[in-house]
Short mmCIF file of C-alpha atoms in Angstrom, two decimals:
data_model
loop_
_atom_site.label_atom_id
_atom_site.label_comp_id
_atom_site.label_asym_id
_atom_site.label_seq_id
_atom_site.Cartn_x
_atom_site.Cartn_y
_atom_site.Cartn_z
CA MET A 189 205.45 60.56 85.21
CA ALA A 190 208.28 62.10 83.20
CA GLU A 191 207.62 64.87 80.73
CA GLN A 192 207.27 63.36 77.25
CA SER A 193 207.66 66.35 74.96
CA VAL A 194 209.57 69.57 74.61
CA THR A 195 207.59 72.78 74.11
CA LEU A 196 208.38 75.89 72.11
CA GLU A 197 208.40 77.84 75.37
CA GLN A 198 211.10 75.57 76.80
CA ILE A 199 213.21 75.94 73.64
CA ARG A 200 212.65 79.70 73.79
CA ASP A 201 213.92 79.80 77.39
CA LEU A 202 216.97 77.72 76.46
CA LEU A 203 217.84 79.92 73.48
CA VAL A 204 217.28 83.18 75.35
CA ASP A 205 219.46 81.95 78.23
CA HIS A 206 222.31 80.78 75.99
CA LEU A 207 222.20 83.26 73.13
CA GLY A 208 220.86 86.35 74.83
CA CYS A 209 218.33 86.81 72.03
CA GLU A 210 214.95 88.43 72.47
CA PRO A 211 212.16 85.97 73.36
CA ALA A 212 209.96 87.39 70.59
CA ALA A 213 212.65 86.47 68.04
CA VAL A 214 212.37 82.77 68.89
CA THR A 215 209.67 81.57 66.51
CA PRO A 216 209.43 78.16 64.83
CA GLU A 217 210.63 79.69 61.54
CA ALA A 218 213.61 81.52 63.07
CA ARG A 219 216.98 80.27 61.82
CA LEU A 220 219.50 79.68 64.58
CA ALA A 221 222.38 81.29 62.68
CA GLY A 222 220.72 83.93 60.53
CA ASP A 223 218.01 85.16 62.88
CA LEU A 224 219.30 84.37 66.37
CA GLY A 225 223.06 84.83 65.94
CA CYS A 226 223.95 81.25 66.86
CA ASP A 227 227.32 79.81 65.79
CA SER A 228 228.68 76.25 65.90
CA LEU A 229 230.05 76.68 69.44
CA ASP A 230 226.63 77.93 70.58
CA VAL A 231 225.06 74.81 69.06
CA LEU A 232 227.37 72.58 71.09
CA GLU A 233 226.55 74.50 74.26
CA LEU A 234 222.83 74.24 73.49
CA VAL A 235 223.13 70.49 72.92
CA ILE A 236 224.90 70.03 76.25
CA ALA A 237 222.31 72.17 78.04
CA ALA A 238 219.48 70.19 76.41
CA GLU A 239 221.09 66.88 77.34
CA VAL A 240 221.30 67.95 80.96
CA ARG A 241 217.86 69.54 81.10
CA TRP A 242 215.96 66.62 79.54
CA SER A 243 218.30 63.74 80.53
CA ILE A 244 218.90 62.75 76.92
CA GLU A 245 221.92 61.98 74.77
CA ILE A 246 222.51 63.51 71.36
CA SER A 247 225.30 61.94 69.32
CA ASP A 248 227.70 64.05 67.30
CA ASP A 249 226.11 62.96 64.02
CA GLU A 250 222.70 64.14 65.27
CA VAL A 251 223.89 67.66 66.06
CA PRO A 252 222.29 69.89 63.44
CA GLU A 253 224.28 72.15 61.14
CA VAL A 254 223.64 75.63 62.50
CA GLU A 255 223.29 77.27 59.08
CA ASP A 256 220.33 75.10 58.10
CA THR A 257 218.58 74.74 61.43
CA THR A 258 215.38 76.47 62.47
CA VAL A 259 213.83 76.53 65.92
CA ALA A 260 211.22 74.06 64.63
CA THR A 261 213.97 71.64 63.56
CA LEU A 262 215.60 71.88 66.98
CA LEU A 263 212.24 71.39 68.66
CA ALA A 264 211.52 68.28 66.59
CA LEU A 265 214.95 66.79 67.34
CA LEU A 266 214.70 67.39 71.07
CA SER A 267 211.10 66.19 71.26
CA ALA A 268 212.00 62.96 69.46
CA LYS A 269 214.98 62.36 71.75
CA VAL A 270 212.93 63.02 74.90
CA GLU A 271 210.11 60.76 73.75
CA ALA A 272 212.54 57.97 72.83
CA SER A 273 214.43 58.12 76.09
CA HIS A 274 211.47 58.58 78.42
CA GLY A 275 208.79 56.91 76.37
#
């Protein structure tokens, strides 16, 4: 059976791999831009990596604005997409 949710640990691994941030910095409240140093290009790379990892599709209008996005927001988006596509 396919995995039906995305965990904080999986998001942490993805962010650490792509941003080079410290694992301890990746908390639900952490802001991608302000706390983790993510820019708009990083967001696109993260979206592509997530699409490949979880076999999902995220449309351009669903890509979050990096300035306003927290790890929790990203987790909720990815979890919803995984559940919808594999559910």
